[in-house]
mmCIF file of C-alpha atoms in Angstrom:
data_model
loop_
_atom_site.group_PDB
_atom_site.id
_atom_site.type_symbol
_atom_site.label_atom_id
_atom_site.label_comp_id
_atom_site.label_asym_id
_atom_site.label_seq_id
_atom_site.Cartn_x
_atom_site.Cartn_y
_atom_site.Cartn_z
ATOM 1 C CA MET R 289 0.000 0.000 0.000
ATOM 2 C CA SER R 290 1.419 3.371 -1.032
ATOM 3 C CA ALA R 291 1.861 6.362 1.273
ATOM 4 C CA SER R 292 -0.836 8.213 -0.674
ATOM 5 C CA HIS R 293 -3.336 5.415 -0.052
ATOM 6 C CA ILE R 294 -2.537 5.449 3.659
ATOM 7 C CA ILE R 295 -3.125 9.195 3.793
ATOM 8 C CA TRP R 296 -6.491 8.809 2.059
ATOM 9 C CA ILE R 297 -7.474 6.101 4.534
ATOM 10 C CA LEU R 298 -6.569 8.393 7.441
ATOM 11 C CA ILE R 299 -8.494 11.255 5.818
ATOM 12 C CA SER R 300 -11.537 9.001 5.545
ATOM 13 C CA ILE R 301 -11.223 7.795 9.136
ATOM 14 C CA SER R 302 -10.833 11.343 10.485
ATOM 15 C CA PHE R 303 -13.758 12.663 8.475
ATOM 16 C CA VAL R 304 -16.099 9.782 9.364
ATOM 17 C CA THR R 305 -15.100 9.897 13.026
ATOM 18 C CA TYR R 306 -15.873 13.609 13.323
ATOM 19 C CA PHE R 307 -19.102 13.104 11.366
ATOM 20 C CA ILE R 308 -20.195 10.483 13.895
ATOM 21 C CA VAL R 309 -19.177 12.727 16.787
ATOM 22 C CA SER R 310 -21.260 15.538 15.247
ATOM 23 C CA LEU R 311 -24.236 13.181 14.919
ATOM 24 C CA PHE R 312 -23.881 12.218 18.600
ATOM 25 C CA TYR R 313 -23.802 15.865 19.647
ATOM 26 C CA LYS R 314 -26.851 16.561 17.492
ATOM 27 C CA LYS R 315 -28.689 13.843 19.411
ATOM 28 C CA LEU R 316 -27.559 15.470 22.663
ATOM 29 C CA GLY R 317 -28.889 18.804 21.486
ATOM 30 C CA ILE R 318 -25.460 20.442 21.698
ATOM 31 C CA HIS R 319 -24.579 21.415 18.153
ATOM 32 C CA ASN R 320 -23.466 25.035 18.593
ATOM 33 C CA LEU R 321 -22.512 27.641 21.183
ATOM 34 C CA GLN R 322 -26.058 28.836 21.784
ATOM 35 C CA SER R 323 -27.338 25.368 22.658
ATOM 36 C CA ALA R 324 -24.219 24.576 24.729
ATOM 37 C CA LEU R 325 -24.652 27.695 26.884
ATOM 38 C CA GLN R 326 -28.179 26.614 27.784
ATOM 39 C CA VAL R 327 -27.307 23.083 28.925
ATOM 40 C CA HIS R 328 -25.493 21.967 32.077
ATOM 41 C CA ALA R 329 -21.984 20.783 31.114
ATOM 42 C CA GLY R 330 -22.799 21.847 27.555
ATOM 43 C CA LEU R 331 -19.797 24.121 27.206
ATOM 44 C CA ARG R 332 -17.400 21.451 28.487
ATOM 45 C CA LEU R 333 -18.856 18.963 26.029
ATOM 46 C CA LEU R 334 -18.479 21.448 23.182
ATOM 47 C CA ASN R 335 -14.866 22.040 24.216
ATOM 48 C CA LEU R 336 -14.363 18.273 24.078
ATOM 49 C CA LYS R 337 -15.805 18.125 20.563
ATOM 50 C CA HIS R 338 -13.470 20.873 19.404
ATOM 51 C CA GLY R 339 -10.547 19.122 21.095
ATOM 52 C CA ILE R 340 -11.349 15.974 19.133
ATOM 53 C CA GLY R 341 -11.426 18.052 15.961
ATOM 54 C CA ILE R 342 -8.022 19.570 16.738
ATOM 55 C CA VAL R 343 -6.533 16.082 16.912
ATOM 56 C CA LEU R 344 -8.386 14.608 13.922
ATOM 57 C CA PHE R 345 -7.984 17.556 11.551
ATOM 58 C CA GLY R 346 -4.829 19.243 12.748
ATOM 59 C CA ILE R 347 -2.290 17.348 14.821
ATOM 60 C CA ILE R 348 -2.545 14.033 12.963
ATOM 61 C CA PHE R 349 -2.118 15.519 9.495
ATOM 62 C CA TYR R 350 0.511 18.058 10.452
ATOM 63 C CA ILE R 351 2.606 15.096 11.605
ATOM 64 C CA ILE R 352 1.933 12.585 8.820
ATOM 65 C CA VAL R 353 1.788 14.993 5.850
ATOM 66 C CA PRO R 354 4.920 17.148 6.213
ATOM 67 C CA GLU R 355 4.738 18.268 2.575
ATOM 68 C CA TYR R 356 1.760 20.460 3.449
ATOM 69 C CA ARG R 357 3.356 22.187 6.425
ATOM 70 C CA PHE R 358 4.256 25.101 4.166
ATOM 71 C CA LEU R 359 0.573 26.066 4.359
ATOM 72 C CA VAL R 360 1.135 26.855 8.034
ATOM 73 C CA ARG R 361 4.751 27.956 8.086
ATOM 74 C CA VAL R 362 4.856 30.206 5.031
ATOM 75 C CA VAL R 363 2.873 33.441 4.836
ATOM 76 C CA GLU R 364 3.464 35.588 1.772
ATOM 77 C CA VAL R 365 1.715 38.814 0.820
ATOM 78 C CA PRO R 366 -0.379 38.029 -2.281
ATOM 79 C CA GLY R 367 -0.811 40.283 -5.275
ATOM 80 C CA PHE R 368 -2.924 43.424 -5.107
ATOM 81 C CA THR R 369 -6.053 41.786 -6.561
ATOM 82 C CA VAL R 370 -6.026 38.792 -4.220
ATOM 83 C CA LEU R 371 -5.159 40.967 -1.233
ATOM 84 C CA SER R 372 -7.993 43.385 -2.024
ATOM 85 C CA LEU R 373 -10.467 40.521 -2.400
ATOM 86 C CA PHE R 374 -9.237 39.050 0.865
ATOM 87 C CA LEU R 375 -9.794 42.310 2.773
ATOM 88 C CA LEU R 376 -13.227 42.709 1.204
ATOM 89 C CA THR R 377 -14.189 39.129 2.097
ATOM 90 C CA LEU R 378 -12.880 39.619 5.629
ATOM 91 C CA PHE R 379 -15.050 42.704 6.074
ATOM 92 C CA LEU R 380 -18.126 41.104 4.501
ATOM 93 C CA SER R 381 -17.790 38.004 6.676
ATOM 94 C CA ALA R 382 -17.694 40.098 9.840
ATOM 95 C CA TYR R 383 -20.585 42.287 8.643
ATOM 96 C CA LEU R 384 -22.827 39.364 7.661
ATOM 97 C CA SER R 385 -22.036 37.651 10.946
ATOM 98 C CA ARG R 386 -23.042 40.798 12.842
ATOM 99 C CA VAL R 387 -26.346 41.019 10.959
ATOM 100 C CA SER R 388 -27.010 37.322 11.608
ATOM 101 C CA ILE R 389 -26.380 37.543 15.351
ATOM 102 C CA LYS R 390 -28.681 40.548 15.693
ATOM 103 C CA ASN R 391 -31.501 38.571 14.106
ATOM 104 C CA GLN R 392 -30.720 35.498 16.198
ATOM 105 C CA ILE R 393 -30.553 37.311 19.540
ATOM 106 C CA SER R 394 -34.041 38.727 19.035
ATOM 107 C CA LYS R 395 -35.380 35.153 19.080
ATOM 108 C CA ILE R 396 -33.556 33.985 22.233
ATOM 109 C CA GLY R 397 -35.561 33.953 25.426
ATOM 110 C CA LYS R 398 -33.589 31.587 27.635
ATOM 111 C CA VAL R 399 -30.694 32.763 29.778
ATOM 112 C CA GLY R 400 -27.385 30.913 29.559
ATOM 113 C CA LEU R 401 -26.006 28.894 32.467
ATOM 114 C CA TYR R 402 -22.443 30.214 32.322
ATOM 115 C CA HIS R 403 -20.405 33.264 33.250
ATOM 116 C CA VAL R 404 -18.403 35.520 30.981
ATOM 117 C CA SER R 405 -15.214 34.172 32.618
ATOM 118 C CA ASP R 406 -15.914 30.838 30.901
ATOM 119 C CA ALA R 407 -15.274 32.529 27.564
ATOM 120 C CA TRP R 408 -11.458 32.400 27.603
ATOM 121 C CA PRO R 409 -10.947 28.615 27.652
ATOM 122 C CA TYR R 410 -13.776 28.150 25.174
ATOM 123 C CA PHE R 411 -12.497 30.638 22.612
ATOM 124 C CA ALA R 412 -8.891 29.468 22.932
ATOM 125 C CA ILE R 413 -9.970 25.925 22.046
ATOM 126 C CA ARG R 414 -12.488 27.115 19.469
ATOM 127 C CA PHE R 415 -9.989 29.216 17.518
ATOM 128 C CA ALA R 416 -7.382 26.450 17.604
ATOM 129 C CA PHE R 417 -10.066 24.124 16.225
ATOM 130 C CA LEU R 418 -10.914 26.536 13.398
ATOM 131 C CA PHE R 419 -7.271 26.690 12.380
ATOM 132 C CA CYS R 420 -6.981 22.882 12.314
ATOM 133 C CA TYR R 421 -10.334 22.720 10.508
ATOM 134 C CA GLU R 422 -9.019 24.971 7.755
ATOM 135 C CA PHE R 423 -5.758 23.044 7.561
ATOM 136 C CA PHE R 424 -7.763 19.889 6.885
ATOM 137 C CA PHE R 425 -10.464 21.143 4.492
ATOM 138 C CA ARG R 426 -8.607 23.910 2.650
ATOM 139 C CA GLY R 427 -5.179 22.377 3.064
ATOM 140 C CA VAL R 428 -4.890 18.610 3.149
ATOM 141 C CA LEU R 429 -8.134 17.811 1.311
ATOM 142 C CA LEU R 430 -7.855 20.503 -1.349
ATOM 143 C CA TYR R 431 -4.222 19.827 -2.153
ATOM 144 C CA LYS R 432 -4.671 16.041 -2.151
ATOM 145 C CA PHE R 433 -7.513 16.420 -4.659
ATOM 146 C CA LEU R 434 -5.283 18.691 -6.750
ATOM 147 C CA GLU R 435 -2.850 15.794 -7.172
ATOM 148 C CA PHE R 436 -5.236 14.079 -9.595
ATOM 149 C CA SER R 437 -7.854 16.670 -10.606
ATOM 150 C CA SER R 438 -8.231 20.224 -11.881
ATOM 151 C CA LEU R 439 -8.662 23.207 -9.585
ATOM 152 C CA SER R 440 -12.393 23.430 -10.258
ATOM 153 C CA MET R 441 -12.946 19.752 -9.422
ATOM 154 C CA ALA R 442 -10.688 19.895 -6.356
ATOM 155 C CA VAL R 443 -12.702 22.866 -5.081
ATOM 156 C CA PHE R 444 -15.926 20.988 -5.841
ATOM 157 C CA TYR R 445 -14.864 17.827 -3.978
ATOM 158 C CA SER R 446 -13.572 19.775 -0.979
ATOM 159 C CA THR R 447 -16.717 21.891 -0.797
ATOM 160 C CA VAL R 448 -19.005 18.847 -0.985
ATOM 161 C CA LEU R 449 -17.244 17.311 2.008
ATOM 162 C CA TYR R 450 -17.299 20.660 3.809
ATOM 163 C CA VAL R 451 -21.044 20.954 3.295
ATOM 164 C CA LEU R 452 -21.536 17.333 4.353
ATOM 165 C CA ILE R 453 -19.800 17.951 7.697
ATOM 166 C CA HIS R 454 -22.337 20.786 8.225
ATOM 167 C CA ILE R 455 -25.305 18.514 7.532
ATOM 168 C CA PHE R 456 -26.428 18.641 11.189
ATOM 169 C CA ASP R 457 -26.528 22.440 11.241
ATOM 170 C CA SER R 458 -29.455 24.627 10.247
ATOM 171 C CA ARG R 459 -30.635 24.857 6.641
ATOM 172 C CA LYS R 460 -29.285 28.406 6.495
ATOM 173 C CA GLU R 461 -25.816 27.297 7.609
ATOM 174 C CA ILE R 462 -25.774 24.376 5.171
ATOM 175 C CA LEU R 463 -26.651 26.616 2.228
ATOM 176 C CA GLY R 464 -24.171 29.252 3.364
ATOM 177 C CA ALA R 465 -21.407 26.653 3.528
ATOM 178 C CA ILE R 466 -21.527 26.180 -0.243
ATOM 179 C CA PRO R 467 -20.334 29.627 -1.425
ATOM 180 C CA PHE R 468 -18.217 30.059 1.705
ATOM 181 C CA GLY R 469 -16.435 26.758 1.070
ATOM 182 C CA VAL R 470 -15.731 27.659 -2.556
ATOM 183 C CA VAL R 471 -14.346 31.094 -1.632
ATOM 184 C CA LEU R 472 -12.069 29.703 1.069
ATOM 185 C CA CYS R 473 -10.724 27.015 -1.241
ATOM 186 C CA LEU R 474 -9.834 29.630 -3.856
ATOM 187 C CA PHE R 475 -8.071 31.816 -1.303
ATOM 188 C CA ALA R 476 -6.145 28.815 0.014
ATOM 189 C CA TYR R 477 -5.051 27.962 -3.518
ATOM 190 C CA TYR R 478 -4.018 31.442 -4.628
ATOM 191 C CA THR R 479 -2.294 32.409 -1.359
ATOM 192 C CA ARG R 480 -0.832 28.945 -0.709
ATOM 193 C CA SER R 481 -1.468 29.526 2.975
ATOM 194 C CA ILE R 482 -4.009 28.578 5.610
ATOM 195 C CA TRP R 483 -3.658 31.873 7.466
ATOM 196 C CA TYR R 484 -5.790 33.914 5.091
ATOM 197 C CA VAL R 485 -8.703 31.467 5.078
ATOM 198 C CA PHE R 486 -8.385 31.046 8.834
ATOM 199 C CA LEU R 487 -8.707 34.813 9.350
ATOM 200 C CA ILE R 488 -11.793 34.928 7.144
ATOM 201 C CA HIS R 489 -13.400 32.046 9.019
ATOM 202 C CA LEU R 490 -12.326 33.615 12.303
ATOM 203 C CA SER R 491 -13.985 36.923 11.423
ATOM 204 C CA LEU R 492 -17.230 35.100 10.685
ATOM 205 C CA SER R 493 -17.130 32.965 13.809
ATOM 206 C CA ALA R 494 -15.687 35.421 16.320
ATOM 207 C CA VAL R 495 -18.163 38.243 15.694
ATOM 208 C CA TYR R 496 -21.100 35.849 15.997
ATOM 209 C CA GLU R 497 -19.880 33.849 18.971
ATOM 210 C CA PHE R 498 -18.479 36.766 20.979
ATOM 211 C CA SER R 499 -21.878 38.448 20.674
ATOM 212 C CA MET R 500 -23.733 35.252 21.539
ATOM 213 C CA PHE R 501 -21.539 34.586 24.571
ATOM 214 C CA TYR R 502 -21.913 38.172 25.770
ATOM 215 C CA TYR R 503 -25.691 38.149 25.376
ATOM 216 C CA LEU R 504 -26.253 34.807 27.110
ATOM 217 C CA THR R 505 -23.895 35.542 30.010
ATOM 218 C CA LEU R 506 -23.000 39.060 31.055
ATOM 219 C CA LYS R 507 -25.699 41.153 29.339
ATOM 220 C CA ASN R 508 -28.604 38.771 29.828
ATOM 221 C CA LYS R 509 -27.894 38.256 33.529
ATOM 222 C CA ALA R 510 -27.458 41.952 34.124
ATOM 223 C CA THR R 511 -30.980 42.783 32.934
#
């Protein structure tokens, strides 16, 4: 069995394992930060899920696929066009996330069970998970597909798997994952780095989750 076949087997095992973990959490009713903050031990369980993801998507593949470490170690300033598109996408991601959280907060009636001090360990683990997540989907997967397919097909395959891992999220999130996955794949390809796509994903996640955490802890309990 070749090294490439072994890597594909490990990719499959990691993906399926996290898919099953996500299914289990869906059954528990802990599939995002909002639900975790409203369940006893929910935040600890969500931290555990993210910790599993860090191992499955990040640590394992950083060790066994050294040829892709340049995606983490090397950060070059792209050309003016790519850089401009990156900054625009970064801003739009943060803006859309802000609009989304405003709409979501208006529908929340239940107070969270945690304190704002619980934010630091959660966000440290969460952001590390997002980085490993991008390394897997926009790094390992995309570049492995590029070994035997065109850019358009590699982006298609990677995005399909990205959408599939979101299958337990809301319909809105599943649909949003399609264009978002395509855009991140293209940035990862043209910048040859995970850092740019990580920052875009971080802007989307951080604005939403910081606001959600604040509303369900400090602000909600102060009213």
